[in-house]
Amino acid sequence: MRQHKKIRLHIPTYAFVVEGETEVWYLQMYRQHEQKDRNARINIKPEIPQKKKIKDQYKLVKELARSEYDKVFWIVDLDVIVKETNEAPKEKYPPLLKFMKLRRNLYEKFDNVQVIVNNPCLEFWFLLHFVKTNDYYKNYQEVLGELRVHLKEYDKTRKYFMRPGRDIYGRLKPYLKDAIKNAGELGEFDEQNPTKANCEMDVLFKN
């Protein structure tokens, strides 16, 4: 009797370039929950550049895109870039324009890169789980006041994000469909109107 070889299914591998630890903690909990619920293996690798300037993050994205990953996600909080742009000398090339140029360059050169823009920050994505809004929040502090109406103890700490039985992803998951819908209705990042409220985290759930 001929023996049939087992066909190994390709397991997609994703790399993430992020600016801070909160994104890493959220992604780790995302992996833990989604892997269990989908009965599948999800391989993700969050990367925090040693240098956190946009140019250094961009270089890391390119490096990972040329390696073995099926998809490389670059998660960008726009509030810092907008702040640096507003404070930059007029004769200096604005950081926001620099970021948009790097973003376009990635899309021109790579098919496996997805830039996720959150304006102002990741916490806006959390807020969209509870509220449908296109209000513009200038920074994290402005979002925090609204977010704590729904997550009273919210704190940017590992302990809060990864608390057994009450981790950040588990707390938010019952409202995930609303968040995906609310984020999608804000549309994609618009270079013609770069400072409007924006959240592209919903693309993680369309891959």
Short mmCIF file of N, CA and C in Angstrom, two decimals, residues 42-122:
data_model
loop_
_atom_site.label_atom_id
_atom_site.label_comp_id
_atom_site.label_asym_id
_atom_site.label_seq_id
_atom_site.Cartn_x
_atom_site.Cartn_y
_atom_site.Cartn_z
N ILE A 42 0.04 31.00 15.24
CA ILE A 42 0.33 32.33 14.71
C ILE A 42 1.72 32.71 15.17
N ASN A 43 2.57 32.95 14.23
CA ASN A 43 3.96 33.27 14.56
C ASN A 43 4.20 34.75 14.29
N ILE A 44 4.38 35.52 15.35
CA ILE A 44 4.66 36.94 15.18
C ILE A 44 5.91 37.31 15.96
N LYS A 45 6.59 38.29 15.48
CA LYS A 45 7.84 38.72 16.11
C LYS A 45 7.84 40.24 16.23
N PRO A 46 7.47 40.75 17.41
CA PRO A 46 7.55 42.21 17.58
C PRO A 46 9.00 42.67 17.68
N GLU A 47 9.32 43.75 17.02
CA GLU A 47 10.67 44.30 17.03
C GLU A 47 10.62 45.76 17.47
N ILE A 48 11.42 46.09 18.49
CA ILE A 48 11.58 47.48 18.89
C ILE A 48 12.98 47.91 18.52
N PRO A 49 13.13 48.86 17.61
CA PRO A 49 14.47 49.31 17.23
C PRO A 49 15.20 49.90 18.43
N GLN A 50 16.51 49.69 18.48
CA GLN A 50 17.31 50.28 19.56
C GLN A 50 17.23 51.81 19.49
N LYS A 51 17.25 52.32 18.28
CA LYS A 51 17.03 53.75 18.07
C LYS A 51 15.62 53.91 17.54
N LYS A 52 14.86 54.82 18.14
CA LYS A 52 13.44 54.89 17.83
C LYS A 52 13.07 55.98 16.84
N LYS A 53 14.05 56.56 16.18
CA LYS A 53 13.73 57.56 15.17
C LYS A 53 13.06 56.88 13.99
N ILE A 54 12.21 57.65 13.30
CA ILE A 54 11.46 57.10 12.17
C ILE A 54 12.40 56.47 11.14
N LYS A 55 13.51 57.11 10.89
CA LYS A 55 14.46 56.60 9.90
C LYS A 55 14.99 55.23 10.30
N ASP A 56 15.23 55.02 11.59
CA ASP A 56 15.74 53.74 12.08
C ASP A 56 14.67 52.66 12.02
N GLN A 57 13.43 53.03 12.33
CA GLN A 57 12.33 52.08 12.20
C GLN A 57 12.16 51.66 10.74
N TYR A 58 12.25 52.62 9.86
CA TYR A 58 12.14 52.37 8.42
C TYR A 58 13.20 51.38 7.95
N LYS A 59 14.43 51.56 8.41
CA LYS A 59 15.52 50.66 8.02
C LYS A 59 15.25 49.24 8.49
N LEU A 60 14.71 49.11 9.71
CA LEU A 60 14.40 47.78 10.23
C LEU A 60 13.27 47.13 9.44
N VAL A 61 12.27 47.90 9.05
CA VAL A 61 11.17 47.36 8.23
C VAL A 61 11.73 46.81 6.92
N LYS A 62 12.61 47.55 6.28
CA LYS A 62 13.20 47.08 5.01
C LYS A 62 13.98 45.79 5.22
N GLU A 63 14.74 45.75 6.28
CA GLU A 63 15.55 44.56 6.58
C GLU A 63 14.68 43.33 6.77
N LEU A 64 13.60 43.48 7.53
CA LEU A 64 12.69 42.36 7.78
C LEU A 64 11.92 41.97 6.53
N ALA A 65 11.57 42.95 5.70
CA ALA A 65 10.81 42.67 4.47
C ALA A 65 11.62 41.83 3.50
N ARG A 66 12.93 41.93 3.59
CA ARG A 66 13.82 41.16 2.70
C ARG A 66 14.14 39.79 3.27
N SER A 67 13.65 39.48 4.46
CA SER A 67 13.95 38.20 5.09
C SER A 67 12.81 37.22 4.87
N GLU A 68 12.60 36.32 5.84
CA GLU A 68 11.70 35.19 5.61
C GLU A 68 10.23 35.48 5.91
N TYR A 69 9.90 36.68 6.32
CA TYR A 69 8.53 36.95 6.78
C TYR A 69 7.55 37.13 5.62
N ASP A 70 6.35 36.57 5.81
CA ASP A 70 5.30 36.72 4.81
C ASP A 70 4.77 38.15 4.79
N LYS A 71 4.75 38.77 5.96
CA LYS A 71 4.22 40.13 6.06
C LYS A 71 4.96 40.87 7.17
N VAL A 72 5.26 42.12 6.90
CA VAL A 72 5.89 42.98 7.91
C VAL A 72 4.97 44.16 8.16
N PHE A 73 4.57 44.31 9.40
CA PHE A 73 3.71 45.43 9.80
C PHE A 73 4.54 46.46 10.54
N TRP A 74 4.37 47.70 10.15
CA TRP A 74 5.04 48.81 10.85
C TRP A 74 3.95 49.64 11.50
N ILE A 75 3.86 49.60 12.83
CA ILE A 75 2.83 50.33 13.56
C ILE A 75 3.39 51.67 14.02
N VAL A 76 2.75 52.74 13.55
CA VAL A 76 3.25 54.10 13.80
C VAL A 76 2.21 54.92 14.55
N ASP A 77 2.61 55.48 15.69
CA ASP A 77 1.78 56.47 16.39
C ASP A 77 2.14 57.85 15.86
N LEU A 78 1.16 58.53 15.31
CA LEU A 78 1.45 59.77 14.59
C LEU A 78 1.60 60.99 15.50
N ASP A 79 1.15 60.88 16.74
CA ASP A 79 1.16 62.07 17.60
C ASP A 79 2.56 62.64 17.82
N VAL A 80 3.54 61.75 17.99
CA VAL A 80 4.92 62.21 18.21
C VAL A 80 5.46 62.89 16.96
N ILE A 81 5.16 62.32 15.79
CA ILE A 81 5.63 62.90 14.53
C ILE A 81 5.01 64.27 14.30
N VAL A 82 3.72 64.40 14.58
CA VAL A 82 3.04 65.69 14.42
C VAL A 82 3.62 66.72 15.38
N LYS A 83 3.88 66.30 16.62
CA LYS A 83 4.45 67.22 17.61
C LYS A 83 5.84 67.70 17.16
N GLU A 84 6.67 66.76 16.69
CA GLU A 84 8.01 67.12 16.22
C GLU A 84 7.93 68.05 15.01
N THR A 85 6.93 67.83 14.16
CA THR A 85 6.75 68.68 12.99
C THR A 85 6.38 70.10 13.40
N ASN A 86 5.47 70.21 14.36
CA ASN A 86 5.05 71.54 14.82
C ASN A 86 6.17 72.30 15.51
N GLU A 87 7.09 71.56 16.12
CA GLU A 87 8.19 72.20 16.86
C GLU A 87 9.45 72.39 16.02
N ALA A 88 9.48 71.81 14.82
CA ALA A 88 10.68 71.88 13.98
C ALA A 88 10.87 73.28 13.40
N PRO A 89 12.12 73.71 13.25
CA PRO A 89 12.39 75.00 12.59
C PRO A 89 11.83 74.99 11.17
N LYS A 90 11.37 76.14 10.70
CA LYS A 90 10.71 76.21 9.40
C LYS A 90 11.63 75.78 8.25
N GLU A 91 12.92 75.99 8.42
CA GLU A 91 13.83 75.66 7.33
C GLU A 91 14.16 74.16 7.28
N LYS A 92 13.77 73.44 8.34
CA LYS A 92 14.07 72.01 8.40
C LYS A 92 12.99 71.21 7.68
N TYR A 93 13.40 70.09 7.03
CA TYR A 93 12.44 69.22 6.35
C TYR A 93 11.52 68.61 7.39
N PRO A 94 10.22 68.85 7.33
CA PRO A 94 9.29 68.42 8.38
C PRO A 94 9.27 66.90 8.57
N PRO A 95 9.32 66.42 9.82
CA PRO A 95 9.27 64.99 10.09
C PRO A 95 8.05 64.29 9.49
N LEU A 96 6.90 64.98 9.44
CA LEU A 96 5.70 64.36 8.89
C LEU A 96 5.86 64.09 7.40
N LEU A 97 6.43 65.04 6.67
CA LEU A 97 6.68 64.83 5.24
C LEU A 97 7.72 63.73 5.03
N LYS A 98 8.70 63.68 5.92
CA LYS A 98 9.72 62.64 5.83
C LYS A 98 9.09 61.26 6.02
N PHE A 99 8.20 61.14 7.00
CA PHE A 99 7.52 59.86 7.23
C PHE A 99 6.69 59.45 6.02
N MET A 100 5.94 60.39 5.46
CA MET A 100 5.08 60.06 4.31
C MET A 100 5.92 59.61 3.12
N LYS A 101 7.08 60.22 2.96
CA LYS A 101 7.97 59.82 1.87
C LYS A 101 8.48 58.40 2.09
N LEU A 102 8.87 58.07 3.32
CA LEU A 102 9.36 56.73 3.64
C LEU A 102 8.25 55.70 3.46
N ARG A 103 7.04 56.05 3.85
CA ARG A 103 5.89 55.16 3.70
C ARG A 103 5.65 54.85 2.23
N ARG A 104 5.66 55.88 1.39
CA ARG A 104 5.47 55.67 -0.05
C ARG A 104 6.57 54.79 -0.62
N ASN A 105 7.78 55.02 -0.16
CA ASN A 105 8.93 54.25 -0.64
C ASN A 105 8.77 52.76 -0.33
N LEU A 106 8.29 52.46 0.85
CA LEU A 106 8.08 51.05 1.23
C LEU A 106 7.05 50.39 0.33
N TYR A 107 5.95 51.08 0.06
CA TYR A 107 4.90 50.51 -0.78
C TYR A 107 5.35 50.35 -2.23
N GLU A 108 6.25 51.19 -2.67
CA GLU A 108 6.78 51.08 -4.03
C GLU A 108 7.74 49.90 -4.17
N LYS A 109 8.47 49.58 -3.10
CA LYS A 109 9.53 48.57 -3.18
C LYS A 109 9.12 47.19 -2.68
N PHE A 110 8.12 47.12 -1.81
CA PHE A 110 7.79 45.84 -1.18
C PHE A 110 6.29 45.54 -1.26
N ASP A 111 5.98 44.28 -1.57
CA ASP A 111 4.59 43.83 -1.59
C ASP A 111 4.15 43.26 -0.24
N ASN A 112 5.11 43.01 0.63
CA ASN A 112 4.80 42.34 1.90
C ASN A 112 4.90 43.27 3.11
N VAL A 113 4.78 44.57 2.87
CA VAL A 113 4.84 45.55 3.96
C VAL A 113 3.49 46.25 4.11
N GLN A 114 3.05 46.39 5.34
CA GLN A 114 1.83 47.13 5.65
C GLN A 114 2.16 48.14 6.74
N VAL A 115 1.99 49.42 6.43
CA VAL A 115 2.21 50.47 7.43
C VAL A 115 0.87 50.78 8.09
N ILE A 116 0.82 50.64 9.41
CA ILE A 116 -0.40 50.89 10.17
C ILE A 116 -0.24 52.21 10.91
N VAL A 117 -1.05 53.19 10.55
CA VAL A 117 -0.95 54.52 11.15
C VAL A 117 -2.08 54.72 12.15
N ASN A 118 -1.71 55.08 13.37
CA ASN A 118 -2.69 55.44 14.40
C ASN A 118 -2.49 56.91 14.76
N ASN A 119 -3.54 57.69 14.64
CA ASN A 119 -3.45 59.09 15.00
C ASN A 119 -4.54 59.43 16.02
N PRO A 120 -4.18 59.62 17.30
CA PRO A 120 -2.81 59.91 17.69
C PRO A 120 -1.95 58.71 18.09
N CYS A 121 -2.57 57.63 18.65
CA CYS A 121 -1.77 56.58 19.27
C CYS A 121 -2.56 55.28 19.36
N LEU A 122 -1.90 54.24 19.87
CA LEU A 122 -2.53 52.92 20.00
C LEU A 122 -3.78 52.97 20.87
#
